[in-house]
Amino acid sequence: MGVATILLERGLLTREQFDQAAAEHRSSGERLDRAIVRLGLVGRREVLEIIGEQLAMPVVDLSSADVGPEVIATLPARVVFKQQVVPIELRDGTLVVATSDPFELSSLDELRLVAGCPIELALADEDELRQFIRTHYGVGGDTLHEMAGQADDIAAIDGEHDEIEQAQEASVIKLVNDLLAEAVSERATDVHIEPYEGQLVVRYRIDGVLQRANVPPTINRFGAAIVSRLKIMASLNIAEKRRPQDGRITFRNKPQGQMPQEFDLRMSVIPMLSGEGVVLRVLSKTAVLMGLGQLGMPENILSSWDTLINRPHGILLVTGPTGSGKSTTLYASLNRIVSDEVKVITVEDPVEYHVPGVNQIQVNHKVGLDFTSGLRSILRHDPDVVMIGEIRDRETAETAVQASLTGHLVFSTLHTNDAAGAATRLLDMGVEPFLIASSVEGVMAQRLVRRVCEQCSQPHQPAPGELPPDFGPGAEQLRKGSGCRNCRGTGYRGRVGLYELLHLSPETRELIMNRADASKLTAAAIQNGALSLLKRDGYAKVKLGLTTMEEVGGALVV
């Protein structure tokens, strides 16, 4: 009895759904049970259970399987890639092998021969099987195995290892796509491809921390081919290997069973001692804009910031180091105030998110379109709100001040350590104190810290001296992640912001007029309640079990 018939008999499939899947099966030639799953009529797990019943095979969960290296070593990688099977257990001299498709297994004899022992089959989910292979055999391992064979054959004939690019082209494309798809799947914000002598290292920046990608050692032989493929995708000069180059790639990823995703990859290539190094910044074109309420701002700061962003004019600054989430805060703020009655224009480098209802301009240095010239031009377009990606020099700062004084609300970012440091930074640029005092309305300083992984989170008893003296009560609620597959064993997954907001008051404006330093500004703002500290927000989030003291200590000087 077929799988579809059993699903029909058990009431998991209606007659109409059965006919729909059968029609798909006849038109595409796809196996009927797979058509049922692809159409979303029945879950993959239910279909797998029925196949297991029919074939008397156990169904295993590879997502939680703990398989030792001695078991992995029982089957060579070439067999795993060819047969799409994985060893999961050695039981009383019998090797248990998991497959997602027992009907397509071409040769059990080959498995017995290479393993040197009896084989027992188990069923596994197709996605879990792919992830298991990536984890234990490396990203793109099957493609690299195929490429290595091609390289050996051609090198034996020509003796020229560098003349195989054309023969490898299809394999290189697949390998690069595998690396990029894995980066996207792991939520990486940057991909680093680094050449060293006799070694190619691929690393992903995940939740602000660089982690090595699990790639097979054979990738070392194909570093030049990978870089050449990326250059082609970014429309860069492949022959130029002596100068830095910058480009951009549009990458479309189609995860199985999910909507296609589109990513904008900003590529930078720099000549290194052992080859060309590549860094790709990953920007999602289809990412959902976060709302202000989702960023993790404390209620008092969110309320004050909401008041500031609805002002008719003035300058609002968001400060912090690179990668601290400044752009996300600005986008969320713009998204909060945009409407048919408000015209918003931005000048950005790069445009990271597309905001509905906002006119966004991309900086283009080649034609002289920078932040200053862009801001001057957009002021002629009668905007109510303008956003400048970053204030980098005196000219941009003074143009922003003039825009705010002529009735515009101006958003921008600065690279300073805290909120009070923004005024000092503008003074250092050469902006007159009275212009700063009369135009700047508020400054938000922020950091990003990693969230404790929800799946492996557990209560944490702090060791003596782990908490600072001013931490206060609440240590009994601390939590820590023990490390699991969901968080790649780090104990953290995702990030949350830490915030402080300086709301300029008459006292702080007076201090700015007198060119007071950041420490005096901070002290005065705390005294009159115009400043909430980053440190205070960090402690609060540790007490809520959202993050750890190590993360807060690493993000701030506390």
Coordinates of C-alpha atoms in Angstrom, one line a residue:
M1 CA 0.0 0.0 0.0
G2 CA 1.4 3.4 -1.0
V3 CA 2.2 6.2 1.4
A4 CA -0.5 8.5 -0.1
T5 CA -3.1 5.8 0.3
I6 CA -2.2 5.3 4.0
L7 CA -2.4 9.1 4.5
L8 CA -5.9 9.0 2.9
E9 CA -7.1 6.1 5.0
R10 CA -5.9 7.7 8.2
G11 CA -7.6 11.0 7.4
L12 CA -4.4 13.0 7.2
L13 CA -5.1 13.7 3.5
T14 CA -8.5 14.5 1.9
R15 CA -9.6 13.1 -1.5
E16 CA -9.2 16.6 -3.1
Q17 CA -5.7 16.9 -1.7
F18 CA -4.9 13.4 -2.9
D19 CA -6.0 14.3 -6.4
Q20 CA -4.1 17.5 -6.3
A21 CA -0.9 15.7 -5.4
A22 CA -1.5 13.0 -8.0
A23 CA -1.9 15.6 -10.7
E24 CA 1.4 17.2 -9.6
H25 CA 3.0 13.8 -9.6
R26 CA 1.8 13.1 -13.2
S27 CA 2.9 16.5 -14.6
S28 CA 6.3 16.7 -12.9
G29 CA 7.3 13.1 -12.5
E30 CA 8.1 13.8 -8.8
R31 CA 7.5 11.0 -6.4
L32 CA 3.9 11.2 -4.9
D33 CA 5.0 11.4 -1.3
R34 CA 7.4 14.2 -2.0
A35 CA 4.8 16.1 -4.0
I36 CA 2.5 15.8 -0.9
V37 CA 5.1 17.3 1.3
R38 CA 6.2 20.1 -1.1
L39 CA 2.6 21.2 -1.6
G40 CA 2.3 21.5 2.2
L41 CA -0.6 19.0 2.4
V42 CA 1.0 16.8 5.1
G43 CA 4.1 17.4 7.3
R44 CA 7.4 15.7 6.3
R45 CA 7.6 14.0 9.7
E46 CA 4.2 12.3 9.3
V47 CA 5.2 11.0 5.8
L48 CA 8.6 9.8 7.2
E49 CA 6.8 7.9 10.0
I50 CA 4.6 6.0 7.5
I51 CA 7.6 5.2 5.2
G52 CA 9.4 3.9 8.3
E53 CA 6.4 1.7 9.2
Q54 CA 6.2 0.3 5.7
L55 CA 9.9 -0.5 5.5
A56 CA 10.3 -1.5 9.2
M57 CA 12.9 1.2 9.6
P58 CA 13.3 3.4 12.7
V59 CA 13.0 7.2 12.3
V60 CA 15.8 9.2 13.9
D61 CA 16.1 12.9 14.9
L62 CA 19.5 14.0 13.6
S63 CA 19.0 17.5 15.0
S64 CA 19.7 16.2 18.5
A65 CA 22.0 13.3 17.6
D66 CA 25.3 13.2 19.4
V67 CA 27.7 11.3 17.1
G68 CA 31.3 10.7 18.1
P69 CA 34.3 11.1 15.7
E70 CA 35.0 7.4 15.8
V71 CA 31.5 6.7 14.2
I72 CA 31.9 9.5 11.6
A73 CA 35.2 7.9 10.6
T74 CA 33.5 4.6 9.6
L75 CA 32.4 6.0 6.2
P76 CA 34.7 8.1 3.9
A77 CA 33.4 11.5 2.9
R78 CA 33.1 10.5 -0.8
V79 CA 30.6 7.8 0.1
V80 CA 28.6 10.1 2.3
F81 CA 28.4 12.8 -0.5
K82 CA 27.6 10.2 -3.2
Q83 CA 25.0 8.2 -1.3
Q84 CA 23.6 11.0 0.9
V85 CA 23.8 8.8 4.0
V86 CA 25.5 9.4 7.4
P87 CA 26.7 7.0 10.1
I88 CA 25.1 7.7 13.4
E89 CA 25.8 4.7 15.7
L90 CA 28.0 1.6 16.0
R91 CA 25.9 -1.0 17.8
D92 CA 27.3 -4.5 18.6
G93 CA 29.4 -4.5 15.4
T94 CA 26.6 -3.1 13.2
L95 CA 26.8 0.4 11.7
V96 CA 23.5 2.3 11.8
V97 CA 23.3 4.6 8.8
A98 CA 20.7 7.3 8.3
T99 CA 19.1 8.2 4.9
S100 CA 16.3 10.5 3.9
D101 CA 15.5 8.4 0.8
P102 CA 15.6 4.6 1.2
F103 CA 14.2 4.1 -2.3
E104 CA 17.1 5.8 -4.0
L105 CA 20.0 4.1 -2.1
S106 CA 22.0 2.8 -5.0
S107 CA 24.2 0.2 -3.3
L108 CA 24.1 -1.2 0.2
D109 CA 26.9 -3.5 -0.8
E110 CA 29.3 -0.5 -1.2
L111 CA 28.4 0.7 2.3
R112 CA 29.1 -2.7 3.8
L113 CA 32.3 -3.0 1.9
V114 CA 33.8 0.4 2.9
A115 CA 32.5 0.1 6.5
G116 CA 33.7 -3.5 6.8
C117 CA 30.6 -4.5 8.9
P118 CA 26.9 -5.1 8.6
I119 CA 24.7 -2.1 7.9
E120 CA 21.3 -1.1 9.4
L121 CA 19.3 1.7 7.9
A122 CA 17.4 4.4 9.7
L123 CA 15.2 7.2 8.3
A124 CA 15.9 10.9 8.8
D125 CA 14.5 14.2 7.7
E126 CA 16.1 15.6 4.5
D127 CA 16.9 19.0 6.0
E128 CA 18.3 17.5 9.1
L129 CA 20.5 15.2 7.0
R130 CA 21.8 18.1 5.0
Q131 CA 22.6 20.0 8.2
F132 CA 24.3 17.0 9.7
I133 CA 26.5 16.6 6.6
R134 CA 27.4 20.3 6.7
T135 CA 28.2 20.1 10.4
H136 CA 30.4 17.0 10.3
Y137 CA 31.8 17.1 6.8
G138 CA 32.0 20.8 6.1
V139 CA 30.1 23.4 4.0
G140 CA 30.3 22.5 0.3
G141 CA 32.1 19.3 1.1
D142 CA 30.5 17.4 -1.8
T143 CA 31.4 20.1 -4.3
L144 CA 35.0 20.3 -3.0
H145 CA 35.3 16.6 -3.3
E146 CA 34.2 16.7 -7.0
M147 CA 36.5 19.7 -7.7
A148 CA 39.5 18.0 -6.1
G149 CA 39.0 15.1 -8.5
Q150 CA 38.8 17.4 -11.5
A151 CA 41.9 19.3 -10.4
D152 CA 43.9 16.1 -10.1
D153 CA 42.9 14.8 -13.5
I154 CA 43.6 18.1 -15.3
A155 CA 46.9 18.7 -13.4
A156 CA 48.1 15.2 -14.4
I157 CA 47.5 16.0 -18.1
D158 CA 48.6 19.7 -18.3
G159 CA 50.9 20.0 -15.3
E160 CA 49.3 23.5 -14.8
H161 CA 47.2 23.7 -11.6
D162 CA 46.2 27.2 -12.4
E163 CA 44.7 26.5 -15.8
I164 CA 41.6 24.6 -14.6
E165 CA 39.3 27.5 -13.9
Q166 CA 37.1 26.9 -16.9
A167 CA 36.7 23.2 -16.2
Q168 CA 35.8 24.0 -12.6
E169 CA 33.3 26.8 -13.4
A170 CA 30.1 25.0 -12.5
S171 CA 31.6 23.5 -9.4
V172 CA 33.0 26.9 -8.2
I173 CA 29.6 28.5 -8.7
K174 CA 28.0 25.8 -6.6
L175 CA 30.7 26.1 -3.9
V176 CA 30.4 29.9 -3.6
N177 CA 26.6 29.6 -3.5
D178 CA 26.9 27.0 -0.7
L179 CA 29.2 29.3 1.3
L180 CA 26.9 32.3 0.9
A181 CA 23.7 30.2 1.6
E182 CA 25.3 28.9 4.8
A183 CA 26.3 32.4 5.9
V184 CA 22.7 33.5 5.4
S185 CA 21.4 30.5 7.2
E186 CA 23.6 31.1 10.2
R187 CA 22.5 34.8 10.4
A188 CA 26.0 36.1 9.5
T189 CA 26.4 39.9 9.0
D190 CA 29.8 39.5 7.4
V191 CA 31.7 36.8 5.6
H192 CA 35.6 36.9 5.8
I193 CA 37.7 34.9 3.3
E194 CA 41.3 35.0 4.4
P195 CA 44.3 33.5 2.6
Y196 CA 47.3 32.3 4.6
E197 CA 50.3 30.3 3.5
G198 CA 48.9 26.9 2.6
Q199 CA 45.5 27.6 4.2
L200 CA 42.2 29.4 3.4
V201 CA 40.1 30.5 6.3
V202 CA 36.4 31.3 6.0
R203 CA 34.8 33.0 9.0
Y204 CA 31.3 34.3 9.6
R205 CA 30.5 37.2 12.0
I206 CA 27.4 36.0 13.9
D207 CA 25.9 38.2 16.7
G208 CA 28.9 40.4 16.4
V209 CA 31.5 37.7 17.0
L210 CA 33.7 36.0 14.3
Q211 CA 33.3 32.3 14.1
R212 CA 35.1 29.8 11.8
A213 CA 32.9 28.3 9.1
N214 CA 33.1 24.5 9.0
V215 CA 34.7 24.0 5.6
P216 CA 36.8 21.0 4.5
P217 CA 40.6 21.4 4.4
T218 CA 40.5 20.8 0.6
I219 CA 39.1 24.3 0.2
N220 CA 42.7 25.6 0.5
R221 CA 43.4 24.6 -3.1
F222 CA 40.6 26.7 -4.5
G223 CA 41.0 30.1 -2.9
A224 CA 41.9 31.9 -6.1
A225 CA 38.9 30.3 -7.9
I226 CA 36.5 31.4 -5.1
V227 CA 37.8 35.0 -5.2
S228 CA 37.5 35.0 -9.0
R229 CA 33.9 33.8 -8.9
L230 CA 33.0 36.5 -6.4
K231 CA 34.7 39.1 -8.5
I232 CA 32.7 38.0 -11.5
M233 CA 29.5 38.3 -9.4
A234 CA 30.5 41.8 -8.3
S235 CA 31.5 42.9 -11.8
L236 CA 35.1 43.6 -10.7
N237 CA 38.3 43.2 -12.7
I238 CA 39.5 39.6 -12.3
A239 CA 42.9 40.3 -13.7
E240 CA 43.6 43.1 -11.1
K241 CA 45.2 41.4 -8.1
R242 CA 47.5 44.3 -6.9
R243 CA 44.9 46.9 -5.9
P244 CA 41.9 47.0 -3.5
Q245 CA 38.5 46.8 -5.2
D246 CA 35.0 47.3 -4.0
G247 CA 31.8 46.0 -5.5
R248 CA 28.3 44.7 -4.7
I249 CA 26.5 41.4 -5.4
T250 CA 22.8 40.6 -5.4
F251 CA 22.4 37.1 -4.0
R252 CA 19.1 35.2 -4.1
N253 CA 18.7 32.4 -1.6
K254 CA 15.9 29.9 -1.9
P255 CA 15.7 27.8 1.3
Q256 CA 13.6 24.7 0.9
G257 CA 10.0 25.2 1.8
Q258 CA 10.5 29.0 2.5
M259 CA 10.0 32.2 0.5
P260 CA 13.0 33.3 -1.6
Q261 CA 15.2 35.8 0.1
E262 CA 17.3 38.5 -1.6
F263 CA 20.5 39.9 -0.1
D264 CA 22.8 42.8 -1.0
L265 CA 26.4 41.8 -0.5
R266 CA 28.9 44.7 -0.2
M267 CA 32.3 43.2 -1.3
S268 CA 35.8 44.5 -0.5
V269 CA 38.9 42.8 -1.9
I270 CA 42.4 43.6 -0.6
P271 CA 45.7 42.1 -1.8
M272 CA 47.3 40.1 1.1
L273 CA 50.7 38.4 1.4
S274 CA 49.3 35.0 0.4
G275 CA 46.5 36.1 -2.0
E276 CA 43.5 38.3 -2.0
G277 CA 41.4 38.7 1.1
V278 CA 37.6 39.2 0.8
V279 CA 35.0 40.6 3.2
L280 CA 31.3 40.6 2.3
R281 CA 28.8 42.7 4.3
V282 CA 25.5 40.9 4.2
L283 CA 22.4 43.2 4.0
S284 CA 19.0 41.6 3.6
K285 CA 16.7 43.4 1.1
T286 CA 13.7 41.5 2.4
A287 CA 14.4 41.9 6.1
V288 CA 11.4 43.1 8.1
L289 CA 12.1 46.5 9.7
M290 CA 12.1 46.4 13.5
G291 CA 9.8 48.6 15.4
L292 CA 11.1 50.9 18.1
G293 CA 9.4 48.8 20.7
Q294 CA 11.3 45.7 19.5
L295 CA 14.8 47.1 20.1
G296 CA 14.9 46.6 23.8
M297 CA 14.8 50.2 24.9
P298 CA 13.7 50.7 28.5
E299 CA 10.2 52.3 28.8
N300 CA 11.5 55.7 30.1
I301 CA 14.0 56.0 27.2
L302 CA 11.5 54.8 24.6
S303 CA 8.9 57.4 25.8
S304 CA 11.5 60.2 25.8
W305 CA 12.8 59.3 22.3
D306 CA 9.3 59.1 21.0
T307 CA 8.7 62.7 22.1
L308 CA 12.0 63.8 20.5
I309 CA 11.4 62.2 17.1
N310 CA 8.0 64.0 16.8
R311 CA 9.6 67.4 17.2
P312 CA 9.3 69.7 14.2
H313 CA 13.0 70.6 14.0
G314 CA 16.4 70.0 15.6
I315 CA 19.1 67.4 15.4
L316 CA 18.9 63.9 16.9
L317 CA 22.1 61.9 17.1
V318 CA 22.6 58.2 17.6
T319 CA 26.2 57.4 18.7
G320 CA 28.2 54.3 19.3
P321 CA 31.0 52.2 17.7
T322 CA 30.7 50.4 14.3
G323 CA 28.2 47.6 14.5
S324 CA 26.3 48.9 17.5
G325 CA 22.9 49.1 15.8
K326 CA 22.8 52.8 15.1
S327 CA 21.3 52.4 11.6
T328 CA 18.6 50.0 12.9
T329 CA 17.5 52.6 15.5
L330 CA 17.4 55.3 12.9
Y331 CA 15.4 53.2 10.5
A332 CA 12.9 52.2 13.3
S333 CA 12.6 55.9 14.2
L334 CA 11.9 57.0 10.6
N335 CA 9.4 54.1 10.2
R336 CA 7.6 55.4 13.3
I337 CA 7.0 58.9 12.0
V338 CA 6.7 58.5 8.3
S339 CA 3.2 59.3 6.9
D340 CA 1.4 61.0 4.0
E341 CA 1.8 64.3 5.9
V342 CA 5.6 64.0 6.4
K343 CA 8.2 64.0 3.7
V344 CA 11.4 62.1 4.6
I345 CA 14.6 62.0 2.6
T346 CA 17.8 60.2 3.5
V347 CA 21.4 60.2 2.3
E348 CA 23.0 56.9 3.1
D349 CA 26.2 54.9 2.5
P350 CA 25.0 52.2 2.0
V351 CA 21.2 52.0 1.9
E352 CA 20.7 49.0 4.3
Y353 CA 16.9 48.8 4.4
H354 CA 14.2 50.0 2.0
V355 CA 11.7 52.0 4.1
P356 CA 8.2 52.4 2.5
G357 CA 7.3 56.1 2.1
V358 CA 10.9 57.3 2.6
N359 CA 13.0 58.8 -0.3
Q360 CA 16.4 57.2 0.0
I361 CA 19.6 58.4 -1.7
Q362 CA 22.7 56.2 -2.1
V363 CA 26.1 58.0 -1.7
N364 CA 28.2 57.8 -4.9
H365 CA 31.7 59.3 -4.4
K366 CA 32.6 58.6 -8.1
V367 CA 30.2 61.4 -9.2
G368 CA 30.8 63.6 -6.2
L369 CA 27.6 62.7 -4.3
D370 CA 28.6 62.6 -0.6
F371 CA 26.8 63.3 2.6
T372 CA 27.3 67.1 2.4
S373 CA 26.4 67.6 -1.2
G374 CA 23.4 65.2 -0.9
L375 CA 22.1 67.1 2.1
R376 CA 22.3 70.4 0.4
S377 CA 20.5 69.1 -2.6
I378 CA 17.6 67.4 -0.7
L379 CA 16.9 70.6 1.3
R380 CA 15.6 72.0 -2.1
H381 CA 13.0 69.1 -2.2
D382 CA 11.0 70.5 0.7
P383 CA 11.5 67.7 3.2
D384 CA 10.2 67.7 6.8
V385 CA 12.7 65.1 8.0
V386 CA 16.1 64.3 6.7
M387 CA 18.6 61.6 7.7
I388 CA 22.3 61.8 7.0
G389 CA 24.1 58.4 7.3
E390 CA 27.0 59.9 9.4
I391 CA 28.5 63.2 10.3
R392 CA 32.2 62.8 9.5
D393 CA 33.5 66.4 9.1
R394 CA 32.9 70.1 9.9
E395 CA 31.2 70.8 6.6
T396 CA 28.6 68.1 7.0
A397 CA 28.0 69.0 10.6
E398 CA 27.4 72.7 9.8
T399 CA 25.1 71.9 7.0
A400 CA 23.1 69.6 9.3
V401 CA 22.9 72.5 11.9
Q402 CA 21.7 74.9 9.3
A403 CA 19.1 72.4 8.1
S404 CA 17.8 72.0 11.7
L405 CA 17.7 75.8 12.3
T406 CA 15.6 76.3 9.1
G407 CA 12.8 74.1 10.4
H408 CA 13.9 70.5 9.6
L409 CA 14.2 67.5 11.9
V410 CA 17.6 66.0 11.2
F411 CA 18.7 62.5 12.1
S412 CA 22.3 61.3 12.0
T413 CA 25.0 59.2 13.6
L414 CA 28.4 59.9 15.3
H415 CA 31.2 57.7 16.4
T416 CA 31.5 58.5 20.1
N417 CA 31.6 56.3 23.2
D418 CA 28.7 57.9 25.1
A419 CA 25.9 60.4 24.7
A420 CA 27.8 63.3 26.3
G421 CA 30.8 62.8 24.0
A422 CA 28.7 63.8 21.0
A423 CA 28.9 67.5 21.9
T424 CA 32.6 67.3 22.4
R425 CA 33.1 65.6 19.1
L426 CA 31.1 68.3 17.3
L427 CA 33.3 71.0 19.0
D428 CA 36.4 69.1 17.9
M429 CA 35.1 69.3 14.3
G430 CA 35.1 73.1 14.6
V431 CA 31.3 73.6 15.0
E432 CA 30.6 76.8 17.1
P433 CA 29.3 76.0 20.6
F434 CA 26.2 78.2 20.2
L435 CA 25.2 76.3 17.1
I436 CA 25.4 73.0 18.9
A437 CA 23.5 74.2 21.9
S438 CA 20.7 75.7 19.8
S439 CA 20.3 72.8 17.3
V440 CA 20.9 69.5 19.1
E441 CA 17.8 68.2 20.9
G442 CA 18.9 64.7 22.0
V443 CA 21.6 62.1 21.8
M444 CA 21.1 58.4 22.0
A445 CA 24.2 56.2 22.8
Q446 CA 24.0 52.5 22.3
R447 CA 25.7 49.1 22.2
L448 CA 24.7 45.6 21.2
V449 CA 25.2 42.6 23.4
R450 CA 24.4 39.0 22.8
R451 CA 21.2 37.5 24.1
V452 CA 21.2 34.3 26.2
C453 CA 20.1 31.4 24.0
E454 CA 16.5 30.6 25.0
Q455 CA 16.8 26.9 24.2
C456 CA 19.7 26.2 26.6
S457 CA 19.2 29.0 29.1
Q458 CA 19.5 28.0 32.7
P459 CA 19.8 29.7 36.1
H460 CA 23.3 31.0 36.9
Q461 CA 24.8 31.4 40.3
P462 CA 27.5 34.2 40.1
A463 CA 30.9 33.4 41.4
P464 CA 32.5 35.7 44.1
G465 CA 33.7 38.9 42.4
E466 CA 31.9 38.2 39.2
L467 CA 29.4 41.1 39.7
P468 CA 30.6 44.7 40.2
P469 CA 30.0 46.4 43.6
D470 CA 27.3 48.7 42.3
F471 CA 25.2 45.8 40.7
G472 CA 22.5 45.9 43.3
P473 CA 19.8 43.3 44.1
G474 CA 18.6 40.8 41.5
A475 CA 21.6 38.4 41.3
E476 CA 19.3 35.4 42.0
Q477 CA 17.6 35.9 38.6
L478 CA 20.8 35.6 36.4
R479 CA 20.8 33.2 33.5
K480 CA 23.4 31.7 31.2
G481 CA 23.3 29.5 28.1
S482 CA 25.0 26.1 28.4
G483 CA 25.5 25.8 24.6
C484 CA 23.4 23.9 22.1
R485 CA 23.0 23.4 18.3
N486 CA 20.6 26.3 18.2
C487 CA 23.4 28.7 19.3
R488 CA 26.4 26.9 17.8
G489 CA 27.5 26.0 21.3
T490 CA 28.1 29.6 22.3
G491 CA 25.2 30.0 24.8
Y492 CA 24.0 33.1 22.9
R493 CA 21.6 33.6 20.0
G494 CA 20.6 37.0 18.8
R495 CA 21.4 40.4 20.2
V496 CA 19.7 43.1 22.3
G497 CA 20.5 46.8 22.6
L498 CA 21.8 48.8 25.6
Y499 CA 20.8 52.5 25.5
E500 CA 21.4 55.8 27.2
L501 CA 19.6 59.0 26.2
L502 CA 20.8 62.6 26.8
H503 CA 17.9 65.0 26.6
L504 CA 19.5 68.4 26.3
S505 CA 18.3 70.7 29.1
P506 CA 19.0 74.5 29.7
E507 CA 21.9 73.4 32.1
T508 CA 23.6 71.1 29.6
R509 CA 23.2 73.7 26.8
E510 CA 24.9 76.3 29.0
L511 CA 27.8 73.9 29.6
I512 CA 28.1 73.3 25.9
M513 CA 28.3 77.1 25.3
N514 CA 31.2 77.2 27.8
R515 CA 32.9 74.3 26.0
A516 CA 32.7 72.0 29.1
D517 CA 34.1 68.5 28.6
A518 CA 32.1 65.3 28.4
S519 CA 32.6 64.3 32.1
K520 CA 31.1 67.6 33.3
L521 CA 28.2 67.2 30.9
T522 CA 27.5 63.7 32.1
A523 CA 27.6 64.7 35.8
A524 CA 25.2 67.6 35.2
A525 CA 22.8 65.6 33.1
I526 CA 22.7 62.8 35.7
Q527 CA 22.1 65.3 38.5
N528 CA 19.1 66.9 36.7
G529 CA 17.7 63.6 35.4
A530 CA 18.4 64.3 31.8
L531 CA 20.7 61.2 31.3
S532 CA 20.1 57.5 31.7
L533 CA 23.3 55.5 31.7
L534 CA 24.4 52.6 29.5
K535 CA 25.8 50.8 32.5
R536 CA 22.4 51.0 34.3
D537 CA 20.6 49.6 31.3
G538 CA 23.2 46.8 31.0
Y539 CA 22.7 45.8 34.6
A540 CA 19.0 45.8 34.2
K541 CA 19.1 43.4 31.2
V542 CA 21.5 41.1 33.1
K543 CA 19.0 41.0 36.0
L544 CA 16.2 40.1 33.5
G545 CA 18.2 37.2 32.3
L546 CA 18.5 38.6 28.8
T547 CA 22.3 38.8 28.7
T548 CA 25.3 38.1 30.9
M549 CA 27.7 40.2 32.9
E550 CA 30.5 39.1 30.6
E551 CA 28.7 40.6 27.6
V552 CA 27.9 43.9 29.3
G553 CA 31.5 44.1 30.7
G554 CA 32.8 43.6 27.2
A555 CA 30.6 46.2 25.6
L556 CA 31.2 48.9 28.3
V557 CA 33.9 50.1 30.7
V558 CA 32.0 49.3 33.9

